[in-house]
Amino acid sequence: MSQQQWTTVDEYFSSLLVQDDEVLDAALRDSHAAGLPPINVSPNEGKLLCLLAQIQGARRILEIGTLGGYSTIWLGRALPADGRLVSLEAEPTNAEVARGNLARAGLAEHAEVRIGPARDSLARLIAEGVESFDVVFIDADKSNNPHYLEAALQLTRPGSLIIGDNVVRGGDVVDAGSSNPTVQGLRRFLELTGENPRLTATAVQTVGRKGYDGFSLARVVA
Ligand code: SAH
Ligand code: DHB
Ligand code: MG
């Protein structure tokens, strides 16, 4: 089994199930032109995020890690007319590209990109006492995932969904002795998820055009 095969199957699925979309294509073009790395979710992963948010009936979505706003657009499209999305991004350049992409997607009124280290932005959201979020998508620096989970738990309600991207990283996640902060962050995040009585969760491995990775899904139950 090879990367080429995974990519071909991803493209086959996308060609049948994920409609070609000028706005999303343009978002990737502008991201690339601005020098952003191509680490956005794939089209079929983006569609999965959109479907999960729709199934959830999400009115309020929180994203940690905006990049050029590609996943943000997929999530934003699940929102009803009065829905809100807040996306957190450390890099001002990325946020600027994302804002342009969100505006082109017709989401300028619904989606807000907050610039700064996500831990600070999360602390501010908690201090502001914002209304709880129905979906949280965690996809920034994975070493901070334990903190992001803690904050997400303070910003959600019973029934909310917390999605963690890239929890497999080519299988590195099982390397307990790893000196890689990403791996240690992911492992602690999964441990905290599993031992928290307020959460019920699973994680799924994936292959596709972005290689071998996966995501975690946790529902807040109390
Ligand atoms: N969700 C995007 C991809 C995000 S890539 C998509 O799928 O389209 C991860 C992003 O997290 C990068 O843009 C990076 O700048 C941002 N990031 C990294 N560390 C961060 C931090 N401490 N706070 C906020 N954003 C951070
Ligand atoms: C990386 C980050 C991501 O969020 C992702 O989906 C894939 C790769 C990275 O930092 O390499
Ligand atoms: Mg990711």
GROMACS .gro file of C-alpha atoms and ligand atoms in nm:
model
  260
    1MET     CA    1   0.000   0.000   0.000
    2SER     CA    2   0.143   0.334  -0.097
    3GLN     CA    3   0.099   0.708  -0.066
    4GLN     CA    4   0.015   0.718  -0.434
    5GLN     CA    5  -0.273   0.477  -0.385
    6TRP     CA    6  -0.405   0.672  -0.084
    7THR     CA    7  -0.397   0.992  -0.289
    8THR     CA    8  -0.573   0.828  -0.585
    9VAL     CA    9  -0.853   0.695  -0.363
   10ASP     CA   10  -0.887   1.035  -0.191
   11GLU     CA   11  -0.920   1.198  -0.533
   12TYR     CA   12  -1.175   0.936  -0.643
   13PHE     CA   13  -1.389   0.996  -0.333
   14SER     CA   14  -1.358   1.371  -0.369
   15SER     CA   15  -1.451   1.362  -0.736
   16LEU     CA   16  -1.776   1.180  -0.655
   17LEU     CA   17  -1.868   1.323  -0.316
   18VAL     CA   18  -1.702   1.659  -0.265
   19GLN     CA   19  -1.825   1.911  -0.520
   20ASP     CA   20  -1.566   2.123  -0.701
   21ASP     CA   21  -1.566   2.463  -0.546
   22GLU     CA   22  -1.418   2.785  -0.683
   23VAL     CA   23  -1.414   2.957  -0.343
   24LEU     CA   24  -1.221   2.677  -0.172
   25ASP     CA   25  -0.982   2.646  -0.469
   26ALA     CA   26  -0.920   3.021  -0.454
   27ALA     CA   27  -0.854   2.999  -0.079
   28LEU     CA   28  -0.580   2.742  -0.143
   29ARG     CA   29  -0.439   2.943  -0.434
   30ASP     CA   30  -0.413   3.259  -0.224
   31SER     CA   31  -0.269   3.063   0.071
   32HIS     CA   32  -0.003   2.915  -0.156
   33ALA     CA   33   0.073   3.253  -0.316
   34ALA     CA   34   0.126   3.401   0.031
   35GLY     CA   35   0.373   3.123   0.113
   36LEU     CA   36   0.156   2.936   0.363
   37PRO     CA   37   0.244   2.567   0.400
   38PRO     CA   38  -0.001   2.317   0.243
   39ILE     CA   39  -0.104   2.160   0.572
   40ASN     CA   40  -0.476   2.241   0.550
   41VAL     CA   41  -0.722   1.954   0.582
   42SER     CA   42  -0.792   1.767   0.258
   43PRO     CA   43  -1.123   1.832   0.076
   44ASN     CA   44  -1.282   1.512   0.204
   45GLU     CA   45  -1.167   1.588   0.562
   46GLY     CA   46  -1.306   1.940   0.524
   47LYS     CA   47  -1.638   1.796   0.412
   48LEU     CA   48  -1.632   1.565   0.714
   49LEU     CA   49  -1.587   1.866   0.943
   50CYS     CA   50  -1.878   2.037   0.771
   51LEU     CA   51  -2.098   1.728   0.805
   52LEU     CA   52  -2.008   1.682   1.172
   53ALA     CA   53  -2.094   2.044   1.246
   54GLN     CA   54  -2.423   2.008   1.058
   55ILE     CA   55  -2.510   1.683   1.237
   56GLN     CA   56  -2.432   1.867   1.557
   57GLY     CA   57  -2.667   2.151   1.457
   58ALA     CA   58  -2.381   2.383   1.547
   59ARG     CA   59  -2.460   2.754   1.591
   60ARG     CA   60  -2.124   2.840   1.745
   61ILE     CA   61  -1.790   2.696   1.635
   62LEU     CA   62  -1.441   2.750   1.776
   63GLU     CA   63  -1.131   2.666   1.572
   64ILE     CA   64  -0.778   2.667   1.712
   65GLY     CA   65  -0.532   2.705   1.421
   66THR     CA   66  -0.667   2.900   1.121
   67LEU     CA   67  -0.378   2.896   0.869
   68GLY     CA   68  -0.539   3.035   0.549
   69GLY     CA   69  -0.893   2.958   0.659
   70TYR     CA   70  -0.952   2.650   0.445
   71SER     CA   71  -1.093   2.434   0.726
   72THR     CA   72  -1.260   2.751   0.860
   73ILE     CA   73  -1.463   2.784   0.539
   74TRP     CA   74  -1.574   2.420   0.557
   75LEU     CA   75  -1.682   2.465   0.918
   76GLY     CA   76  -1.839   2.805   0.851
   77ARG     CA   77  -2.057   2.659   0.579
   78ALA     CA   78  -2.231   2.442   0.836
   79LEU     CA   79  -2.354   2.748   1.028
   80PRO     CA   80  -2.710   2.877   1.019
   81ALA     CA   81  -2.775   3.243   0.929
   82ASP     CA   82  -2.728   3.354   1.291
   83GLY     CA   83  -2.424   3.130   1.350
   84ARG     CA   84  -2.080   3.245   1.469
   85LEU     CA   85  -1.731   3.107   1.422
   86VAL     CA   86  -1.420   3.218   1.609
   87SER     CA   87  -1.083   3.099   1.477
   88LEU     CA   88  -0.755   3.153   1.662
   89GLU     CA   89  -0.427   3.213   1.480
   90ALA     CA   90  -0.084   3.316   1.606
   91GLU     CA   91   0.057   3.445   1.276
   92PRO     CA   92  -0.078   3.783   1.158
   93THR     CA   93   0.009   3.700   0.796
   94ASN     CA   94  -0.194   3.379   0.807
   95ALA     CA   95  -0.485   3.560   0.969
   96GLU     CA   96  -0.481   3.825   0.697
   97VAL     CA   97  -0.490   3.561   0.421
   98ALA     CA   98  -0.768   3.379   0.608
   99ARG     CA   99  -0.978   3.694   0.644
  100GLY     CA  100  -0.960   3.751   0.268
  101ASN     CA  101  -1.056   3.390   0.200
  102LEU     CA  102  -1.345   3.404   0.448
  103ALA     CA  103  -1.473   3.728   0.294
  104ARG     CA  104  -1.471   3.570  -0.053
  105ALA     CA  105  -1.662   3.275   0.092
  106GLY     CA  106  -1.931   3.514   0.217
  107LEU     CA  107  -1.841   3.438   0.578
  108ALA     CA  108  -1.703   3.778   0.684
  109GLU     CA  109  -2.010   3.848   0.897
  110HIS     CA  110  -2.002   3.507   1.063
  111ALA     CA  111  -1.637   3.423   1.111
  112GLU     CA  112  -1.384   3.615   1.318
  113VAL     CA  113  -1.008   3.546   1.323
  114ARG     CA  114  -0.842   3.642   1.650
  115ILE     CA  115  -0.467   3.698   1.626
  116GLY     CA  116  -0.230   3.585   1.900
  117PRO     CA  117  -0.108   3.276   2.081
  118ALA     CA  118  -0.418   3.058   2.118
  119ARG     CA  119  -0.362   3.010   2.491
  120ASP     CA  120  -0.399   3.387   2.541
  121SER     CA  121  -0.700   3.412   2.311
  122LEU     CA  122  -0.867   3.121   2.489
  123ALA     CA  123  -0.807   3.279   2.829
  124ARG     CA  124  -0.966   3.597   2.695
  125LEU     CA  125  -1.271   3.413   2.560
  126ILE     CA  126  -1.315   3.244   2.898
  127ALA     CA  127  -1.278   3.579   3.079
  128GLU     CA  128  -1.531   3.738   2.842
  129GLY     CA  129  -1.780   3.470   2.945
  130VAL     CA  130  -1.876   3.401   2.583
  131GLU     CA  131  -2.169   3.174   2.503
  132SER     CA  132  -2.057   2.811   2.482
  133PHE     CA  133  -1.940   2.658   2.155
  134ASP     CA  134  -2.112   2.357   1.997
  135VAL     CA  135  -1.803   2.239   1.808
  136VAL     CA  136  -1.433   2.293   1.883
  137PHE     CA  137  -1.173   2.199   1.618
  138ILE     CA  138  -0.821   2.178   1.762
  139ASP     CA  139  -0.556   2.205   1.487
  140ALA     CA  140  -0.268   2.433   1.593
  141ASP     CA  141   0.060   2.350   1.772
  142LYS     CA  142  -0.009   2.003   1.906
  143SER     CA  143   0.235   2.044   2.198
  144ASN     CA  144  -0.025   2.275   2.351
  145ASN     CA  145  -0.317   2.035   2.299
  146PRO     CA  146  -0.348   1.957   2.673
  147HIS     CA  147  -0.406   2.328   2.739
  148TYR     CA  148  -0.643   2.358   2.445
  149LEU     CA  149  -0.848   2.067   2.578
  150GLU     CA  150  -0.868   2.228   2.922
  151ALA     CA  151  -0.985   2.556   2.770
  152ALA     CA  152  -1.228   2.379   2.535
  153LEU     CA  153  -1.388   2.214   2.837
  154GLN     CA  154  -1.451   2.558   2.984
  155LEU     CA  155  -1.598   2.688   2.659
  156THR     CA  156  -1.839   2.404   2.581
  157ARG     CA  157  -2.158   2.251   2.724
  158PRO     CA  158  -2.293   1.897   2.755
  159GLY     CA  159  -2.352   1.783   2.396
  160SER     CA  160  -2.064   1.981   2.244
  161LEU     CA  161  -1.810   1.811   2.018
  162ILE     CA  162  -1.432   1.849   2.047
  163ILE     CA  163  -1.237   1.736   1.739
  164GLY     CA  164  -0.858   1.693   1.749
  165ASP     CA  165  -0.671   1.686   1.417
  166ASN     CA  166  -0.347   1.497   1.346
  167VAL     CA  167  -0.345   1.264   1.646
  168VAL     CA  168  -0.153   0.986   1.467
  169ARG     CA  169   0.131   1.162   1.286
  170GLY     CA  170   0.249   0.861   1.088
  171GLY     CA  171   0.216   0.639   1.395
  172ASP     CA  172   0.453   0.845   1.610
  173VAL     CA  173   0.178   0.887   1.871
  174VAL     CA  174   0.253   0.543   2.019
  175ASP     CA  175   0.618   0.634   2.086
  176ALA     CA  176   0.595   0.692   2.462
  177GLY     CA  177   0.963   0.786   2.488
  178SER     CA  178   0.954   1.038   2.205
  179SER     CA  179   1.139   1.364   2.265
  180ASN     CA  180   0.910   1.536   2.014
  181PRO     CA  181   0.686   1.790   2.196
  182THR     CA  182   0.415   1.734   1.934
  183VAL     CA  183   0.403   1.363   2.017
  184GLN     CA  184   0.407   1.427   2.392
  185GLY     CA  185   0.135   1.690   2.356
  186LEU     CA  186  -0.083   1.454   2.157
  187ARG     CA  187  -0.029   1.170   2.407
  188ARG     CA  188  -0.116   1.389   2.707
  189PHE     CA  189  -0.419   1.526   2.519
  190LEU     CA  190  -0.546   1.172   2.453
  191GLU     CA  191  -0.479   1.065   2.814
  192LEU     CA  192  -0.666   1.368   2.950
  193THR     CA  193  -0.950   1.304   2.706
  194GLY     CA  194  -0.979   0.939   2.810
  195GLU     CA  195  -0.968   0.998   3.183
  196ASN     CA  196  -1.209   1.293   3.194
  197PRO     CA  197  -1.553   1.180   3.314
  198ARG     CA  198  -1.706   1.479   3.130
  199LEU     CA  199  -1.598   1.332   2.795
  200THR     CA  200  -1.678   1.026   2.587
  201ALA     CA  201  -1.436   0.985   2.300
  202THR     CA  202  -1.271   0.787   2.026
  203ALA     CA  203  -0.990   0.832   1.775
  204VAL     CA  204  -0.970   0.709   1.417
  205GLN     CA  205  -0.664   0.651   1.196
  206THR     CA  206  -0.678   0.781   0.841
  207VAL     CA  207  -0.476   0.752   0.521
  208GLY     CA  208  -0.512   0.990   0.229
  209ARG     CA  209  -0.337   1.257   0.032
  210LYS     CA  210  -0.185   1.390   0.355
  211GLY     CA  211  -0.036   1.052   0.445
  212TYR     CA  212  -0.106   0.845   0.755
  213ASP     CA  213  -0.270   1.041   1.033
  214GLY     CA  214  -0.604   1.057   1.215
  215PHE     CA  215  -0.839   1.253   1.435
  216SER     CA  216  -1.001   1.229   1.774
  217LEU     CA  217  -1.364   1.298   1.849
  218ALA     CA  218  -1.492   1.371   2.198
  219ARG     CA  219  -1.843   1.453   2.311
  220VAL     CA  220  -1.896   1.653   2.628
  221VAL     CA  221  -2.145   1.457   2.836
  222ALA     CA  222  -2.153   1.649   3.161
  223SAH     N1  223  -0.692   2.433   1.040
  223SAH     C1  224  -0.612   2.468   0.922
  223SAH     C2  225  -0.469   2.426   0.939
  223SAH     C3  226  -0.403   2.484   1.060
  223SAH     S1  227  -0.226   2.463   1.054
  223SAH     C4  228  -0.671   2.397   0.801
  223SAH     O1  229  -0.689   2.276   0.808
  223SAH     O2  230  -0.697   2.464   0.700
  223SAH     C5  231  -0.185   2.517   1.214
  223SAH     C6  232  -0.198   2.667   1.237
  223SAH     O3  233  -0.184   2.689   1.376
  223SAH     C7  234  -0.090   2.750   1.168
  223SAH     O4  235  -0.148   2.853   1.093
  223SAH     C8  236  -0.009   2.809   1.282
  223SAH     O5  237   0.040   2.940   1.259
  223SAH     C9  238  -0.110   2.808   1.394
  223SAH     N2  239  -0.050   2.806   1.528
  223SAH    C10  240   0.059   2.741   1.567
  223SAH     N3  241   0.084   2.763   1.698
  223SAH    C11  242  -0.014   2.845   1.741
  223SAH    C12  243  -0.046   2.904   1.867
  223SAH     N4  244   0.029   2.883   1.974
  223SAH     N5  245  -0.155   2.982   1.874
  223SAH    C13  246  -0.233   3.003   1.765
  223SAH     N6  247  -0.208   2.950   1.645
  223SAH    C14  248  -0.100   2.872   1.632
  224DHB     C1  249   0.096   1.962   1.007
  224DHB     C2  250  -0.005   2.030   1.075
  224DHB     C3  251  -0.137   1.999   1.050
  224DHB     O1  252  -0.238   2.061   1.117
  224DHB     C4  253  -0.170   1.903   0.958
  224DHB     O2  254  -0.300   1.875   0.937
  224DHB     C5  255  -0.070   1.836   0.890
  224DHB     C6  256   0.062   1.867   0.914
  224DHB     C7  257   0.239   1.993   1.032
  224DHB     O3  258   0.265   2.080   1.115
  224DHB     O4  259   0.323   1.932   0.969
  225MG      MG  260  -0.430   1.958   1.087
   0.00000   0.00000   0.00000
